[in-house]
Each structure stands twice: as structure tokens, then as C-alpha cells.
Coordinates of C-alpha atoms in Angstrom, one line a residue:
X230 CA 51.1 120.8 67.8
X231 CA 51.4 119.8 63.9
X232 CA 53.9 118.2 62.3
X233 CA 55.9 119.1 59.0
X234 CA 56.3 117.7 56.3
X235 CA 59.6 116.4 55.0
X236 CA 59.3 114.9 50.4
X237 CA 62.2 112.5 50.5
X238 CA 64.3 111.7 47.7
X239 CA 66.6 109.6 46.8
X240 CA 67.0 106.6 44.1
X241 CA 69.0 104.6 46.7
X242 CA 66.5 102.4 48.4
X243 CA 68.6 101.8 51.7
X244 CA 69.6 105.6 51.5
X245 CA 66.2 106.4 51.5
X246 CA 64.4 103.7 54.3
X247 CA 67.5 105.2 56.1
X248 CA 66.3 108.5 56.3
X249 CA 62.6 107.9 57.3
X250 CA 63.8 105.9 60.2
X251 CA 65.3 108.5 60.9
X252 CA 62.6 111.0 60.5
X253 CA 59.1 109.4 61.1
X254 CA 59.2 109.8 65.0
X255 CA 59.5 114.0 64.3
X256 CA 57.9 113.8 61.0
X257 CA 55.6 113.7 58.8
X258 CA 57.7 111.8 55.9
X259 CA 56.9 111.2 52.0
X260 CA 59.6 109.4 49.9
X261 CA 60.0 109.5 45.8
X262 CA 62.9 107.0 44.1
X263 CA 63.6 110.2 41.2
X264 CA 63.2 113.0 40.4
X265 CA 59.9 113.0 38.6
X266 CA 58.6 111.6 41.6
X267 CA 60.1 113.8 43.3
X268 CA 57.9 116.6 41.3
X269 CA 54.5 115.6 41.0
X270 CA 54.6 115.2 45.5
X271 CA 56.2 118.6 45.3
X272 CA 53.5 120.3 43.8
X273 CA 50.7 117.6 45.8
X274 CA 51.8 117.6 48.7
X275 CA 54.1 121.2 49.3
X276 CA 56.3 119.5 52.4
X277 CA 57.4 121.7 53.5
X278 CA 61.2 120.8 52.7
X279 CA 63.2 118.5 50.8
X280 CA 66.5 116.2 51.0
X281 CA 67.5 115.9 48.0
X282 CA 69.8 113.6 47.0
X283 CA 71.9 114.8 43.8
X284 CA 73.2 112.1 42.2
X285 CA 70.1 110.1 41.0
X286 CA 69.7 108.6 36.8
X287 CA 67.9 110.6 34.2
X288 CA 67.5 113.9 36.3
X289 CA 69.6 114.5 38.7
X290 CA 69.3 116.7 42.3
X291 CA 70.4 119.7 40.3
X292 CA 68.0 119.7 37.6
X293 CA 64.7 118.1 40.0
X294 CA 65.9 122.2 42.0
X295 CA 65.7 123.3 39.0
X296 CA 62.9 122.5 38.2
X297 CA 61.9 124.2 41.5
X298 CA 62.6 127.5 41.5
X299 CA 60.8 127.1 37.9
X300 CA 57.5 126.8 40.1
X301 CA 55.4 129.3 41.5
X302 CA 54.1 126.4 43.6
X303 CA 57.4 124.5 44.3
X304 CA 59.6 127.6 44.6
X305 CA 60.1 129.0 47.8
X306 CA 59.5 125.1 49.6
X307 CA 63.6 124.8 51.6
X308 CA 65.8 122.3 49.6
X309 CA 68.5 120.7 51.3
X310 CA 70.8 118.6 48.9
X311 CA 71.9 114.8 51.5
X312 CA 74.6 113.3 49.0
X313 CA 78.0 111.5 49.1
X314 CA 79.9 115.2 46.7
X315 CA 81.8 115.9 48.9
X316 CA 83.9 118.3 46.4
X317 CA 83.6 122.1 48.0
X318 CA 82.7 123.3 43.8
X319 CA 79.2 120.5 44.6
X320 CA 78.8 122.2 47.6
X321 CA 79.2 125.3 45.6
X322 CA 76.9 124.4 42.9
X323 CA 74.5 123.2 45.4
X324 CA 73.7 127.2 47.6
X325 CA 74.3 128.9 44.6
X326 CA 70.8 127.2 43.2
X327 CA 68.7 127.8 45.9
X328 CA 69.6 124.8 48.3
X329 CA 69.4 125.6 51.8
X330 CA 71.7 123.1 53.3
X331 CA 74.4 120.8 51.8
X332 CA 75.3 117.2 54.1
X333 CA 77.5 115.2 52.9
X334 CA 77.6 111.0 53.0
X335 CA 78.0 109.1 54.9
X336 CA 75.8 111.7 58.2
X337 CA 75.5 111.8 61.3
X338 CA 72.0 110.9 62.4
X339 CA 71.8 112.9 65.3
X340 CA 73.6 116.0 63.0
X341 CA 71.1 115.4 60.0
X342 CA 68.3 116.3 62.5
X343 CA 70.0 119.0 63.8
X344 CA 70.6 120.4 60.5
X345 CA 67.0 119.4 59.1
X346 CA 65.2 121.1 63.2
X347 CA 67.5 124.1 62.2
X348 CA 65.8 124.9 58.6
X349 CA 62.4 123.5 59.9
X350 CA 62.6 127.1 62.9
X351 CA 63.7 128.7 59.7
X352 CA 61.2 128.4 57.6
X353 CA 58.6 128.7 61.1
X354 CA 59.8 132.2 61.5
X355 CA 59.1 133.5 57.9
X356 CA 56.3 132.2 58.1
X357 CA 55.4 134.2 61.5
X358 CA 56.8 137.1 59.6
X359 CA 54.6 136.6 56.8
X360 CA 51.9 136.4 58.2
X361 CA 52.4 139.7 60.2
X362 CA 52.9 141.6 57.6
X363 CA 49.4 140.5 56.0
X364 CA 47.5 141.4 59.2
X365 CA 46.3 145.0 59.9
X366 CA 46.5 145.0 63.8
X367 CA 43.6 147.2 63.9
X368 CA 40.6 145.4 62.9
X369 CA 41.8 141.8 62.7
X370 CA 41.2 141.0 59.3
X371 CA 43.9 140.9 56.9
X372 CA 45.1 143.2 55.2
X373 CA 45.4 144.9 51.8
X374 CA 48.9 143.0 50.7
X375 CA 47.4 139.7 51.2
X376 CA 43.6 140.4 49.7
X377 CA 45.7 141.6 46.1
X378 CA 47.7 138.6 46.7
X379 CA 44.9 136.4 47.8
X380 CA 42.1 138.0 44.9
X381 CA 44.5 137.0 42.2
X382 CA 44.7 133.6 42.3
X383 CA 40.7 133.3 42.3
X384 CA 40.3 135.3 40.4
X385 CA 42.4 133.1 37.7
X386 CA 40.9 129.6 39.2
X387 CA 37.5 131.4 38.5
X388 CA 38.8 131.7 34.7
X389 CA 39.7 128.6 34.7
X390 CA 36.2 126.8 36.7
X391 CA 34.1 129.7 34.7
X392 CA 32.4 131.2 37.9
X393 CA 31.6 134.9 39.1
X394 CA 32.7 136.5 41.5
X395 CA 31.8 139.2 43.3
X396 CA 33.0 142.3 45.4
X397 CA 31.5 144.2 47.9
X398 CA 34.0 147.4 48.5
X399 CA 32.9 148.9 51.8
X400 CA 33.9 152.1 53.7
X401 CA 32.5 153.4 57.5
X402 CA 31.3 156.8 57.5
X403 CA 32.7 160.0 58.7
X404 CA 35.3 157.9 60.7
X405 CA 36.8 160.4 60.2
X406 CA 35.1 163.0 62.0
X407 CA 34.4 160.1 65.3
X408 CA 37.6 160.1 65.5
X409 CA 38.4 163.9 66.0
X410 CA 35.3 163.4 68.9
X411 CA 35.5 160.2 71.0
X412 CA 39.3 159.7 70.6
X413 CA 41.9 156.4 67.9
X414 CA 41.5 153.8 70.4
X415 CA 37.6 154.7 70.1
X416 CA 37.9 154.2 66.9
X417 CA 40.0 150.9 66.6
X418 CA 37.0 149.6 68.6
X419 CA 35.0 150.3 66.0
X420 CA 36.8 149.1 62.6
X421 CA 37.3 146.1 64.9
X422 CA 33.5 146.0 65.5
X423 CA 32.9 146.6 61.7
X424 CA 35.9 143.9 60.5
X425 CA 33.6 141.4 62.6
X426 CA 30.4 142.1 60.9
X427 CA 31.4 141.8 58.0
X428 CA 33.5 138.6 58.2
X429 CA 30.4 137.0 59.7
X430 CA 28.1 137.8 57.1
X431 CA 30.4 137.9 54.1
X432 CA 32.7 135.4 55.3
X433 CA 30.4 132.1 53.8
X434 CA 31.8 129.8 51.8
X435 CA 35.0 128.3 51.0
X436 CA 36.9 131.2 48.7
X437 CA 35.3 134.2 50.7
X438 CA 37.5 136.2 52.4
X439 CA 37.6 140.3 54.0
X440 CA 40.5 142.4 54.3
X441 CA 41.5 145.9 55.5
X442 CA 41.8 148.3 52.4
X443 CA 42.2 151.3 53.7
X444 CA 41.8 153.7 56.0
X445 CA 37.9 153.4 56.8
X446 CA 38.1 151.0 54.1
X447 CA 37.0 147.1 53.5
X448 CA 37.3 144.9 50.4
X449 CA 35.2 142.0 50.0
X450 CA 35.8 139.0 47.9
X451 CA 32.8 136.3 47.1
X452 CA 33.5 133.9 44.6
X453 CA 31.0 131.9 42.4
X454 CA 28.1 134.4 42.9
X455 CA 25.3 133.6 40.9
X456 CA 24.4 136.8 40.5
X457 CA 24.8 140.6 41.1
X458 CA 21.6 140.6 42.9
X459 CA 22.9 138.3 45.4
X460 CA 26.9 139.9 45.5
X461 CA 24.1 143.0 46.5
X462 CA 22.0 141.1 49.4
X463 CA 25.1 140.0 51.5
X464 CA 26.9 143.9 51.3
X465 CA 22.7 145.0 52.3
X466 CA 23.3 142.6 55.4
X467 CA 25.9 144.5 56.5
X468 CA 25.3 148.0 56.0
X469 CA 22.2 147.0 58.3
X470 CA 24.1 144.9 61.1
X471 CA 26.0 147.5 61.4
X472 CA 23.8 149.8 61.3
X473 CA 22.1 147.5 64.2
X474 CA 25.3 148.9 66.1
X475 CA 25.8 150.5 68.6
X476 CA 29.1 151.2 69.8
X477 CA 29.8 152.2 73.9
X478 CA 31.6 155.3 74.7
X479 CA 33.6 155.3 78.1
X480 CA 32.7 158.6 78.5
X481 CA 28.8 157.8 78.7
X482 CA 28.0 157.5 75.5
X483 CA 27.2 155.9 72.2
X484 CA 26.9 156.2 69.1
X485 CA 25.3 154.9 65.8
X486 CA 28.3 153.4 63.5
X487 CA 27.0 153.4 59.2
X488 CA 29.1 151.7 56.2
X489 CA 28.8 152.8 52.7
X490 CA 28.8 149.5 50.0
X491 CA 30.0 149.4 46.5
X492 CA 29.0 145.8 44.5
X493 CA 30.1 145.1 42.0
X494 CA 30.0 141.1 39.9
X495 CA 31.2 140.0 37.0
X496 CA 33.6 136.6 34.7
X497 CA 37.4 136.7 35.1
X498 CA 36.4 135.3 31.5
X499 CA 34.8 138.9 30.5
X500 CA 36.6 141.1 33.2
X501 CA 40.0 141.9 34.9
X502 CA 39.5 141.4 38.5
X503 CA 41.2 144.7 39.0
X504 CA 38.3 146.1 37.4
X505 CA 35.8 144.0 39.2
X506 CA 37.5 146.4 42.1
X507 CA 37.4 149.5 39.5
X508 CA 34.7 149.2 39.8
X509 CA 33.1 148.4 43.3
X510 CA 35.1 151.6 44.4
X511 CA 33.5 154.1 42.0
X512 CA 29.8 151.9 43.5
X513 CA 31.3 152.7 46.5
X514 CA 31.8 157.0 46.2
X515 CA 28.0 156.6 44.6
X516 CA 26.6 155.4 47.1
X517 CA 28.3 158.0 49.7
X518 CA 27.1 160.5 46.6
X519 CA 24.3 160.0 47.4
X520 CA 23.7 159.6 51.1
X521 CA 25.8 156.8 52.8
X522 CA 24.4 154.1 54.5
X523 CA 23.7 152.9 50.7
X524 CA 24.5 149.5 48.9
X525 CA 24.7 150.3 44.6
X526 CA 26.0 148.3 42.8
X527 CA 27.8 149.2 39.5
X528 CA 25.7 148.6 35.9

């Protein structure tokens, strides 16, 4: 099982070493001796948890956590204050700034380990809940919520690196009719099979991803595309693979499944990711109007 990562922040070398010795057998430990180093390390390594001293020169723990909470990169990292300050007002201030817990020095090593273990369990539970909320249980792919969150990140990255993106909007043809004839369980099997093909044919390089978009629809982001033809070629591979797919039916019949695909291509420096999606969606509707089971490039 992968070990969780903890960042220990304390200007006292003795206190820092003591915490590292207590925790190093159970966690991956990084250490910082001042606030600026802590902020830099938090952004670089994205630890699962930060143990933060309050009384430090130049930038105290309160200022550090305020900086962490202002950054999208670090705002969700839980922080536990470990400090010699013991007044209730100090603890109240720490918790009001978003700290997950507050441990006063001198501390009992067993209590520290138990509180950290509890916090790590909470983190893991929240991650599981978040992952489930981002998954489509039918197709096994991420859902639209995940797609919309991820595409914003990839759009900003592509904009900074001056890369082009490709979008495929895919719809299973006549899925409602398919469900009426064979039942929703069989329809779900169809969606799983199509989702698997899309993942195999489209997700070929880091950054590419596919998601369930709507009732019978899927969306694909393709990073670092060189031209619209390359984007459409991947769409055609998906279309052909689905066209070759025969979905067995428990009653002894088989059914051929097809998809219609709309493709769009462009640079986030010239067009927003929202417009890229909208254009691909328009191309998808044209593909369906033209008879389905084909790829149409937006122009």
C-alpha cells in the first residue's frame, strides 16, 4: 500500500527531527524550516498532510496557512498545527483559519501518531467519495463533472505551452430504441463496451481522456493534436471499432451498434474550451442528420 506523504514545518531542528523520527517508518516525510520553504515544498510535492509550527521567524504558521488556502494548488491540503502555544484563543484562531487539528507541545508521540493516523483515514475516505462522485458507474469512465473539471486544467496547460487540442463528441446511435427492444441492462452492457473501445482507441498519450457525457454520449479530449485530420482519424478508428462490435443478447439475438461522432480542433489561445466542445457537439448533430455512423469535422 502506498505510503502517505507528510510535510513537517518547524524552525527548530530538534523538534523537526523528533517528528521525523516518530513518523518516518509509517509515512514519506519532507521537512521545511521556514514558511517560504514550506509553501514552495507544498506546491512542489503536494503532500497529503502538513504538520505546521506556529511560532516561526519572518512568517509564522498563521501566515503560512493563509497563503496555502489562497492557492488552488494547496488549499485542500489538511494542516495540523503543532505548537507550544496553548491558550484557547490560539487554538481557536488556528481552527478558524482552516486547520484540521491542533496539537500542543510538549506532545505525546503516541497521541501524535494516533491523530495523524485518524486524519489520514479521513483524507482517504474523502478521496474515495470524491472519486466515486467523478465516476459513471455504468460505463466505467469518468463522468461529465470530471470532464469539465479536467478540461479546464488541460486547456490552461495547452494555452501556456501553445498546444492544440482536439475534441470528440460521440453518441451511440438509437440507444433509446435499443433499450426499448432489449432492456436497460443490455443497454448498459452496450455502453460499457463502447466506453472500453473509446478508451482503447482514443486515450493514447498522457493528457488524453474520455468521459461519459450524457445519456448515450461520450466526450474525448485529445491533447497536442497537429491538425483536424488527425483528430478526425482517431474518431474514425473509434467509429470503425464500434461498427465491428457485435453485442450479444441473452435471448439469442445479436445487434450491431454504431456511433456518430463530431470532431473539433483548435488552440485555447484562439478559442475557448467551451467553444471547442460546442463546435464538436454541432458537428455531432450534423453527423446524425446525415445518416449516423459517421465522423463529421466542424468547419
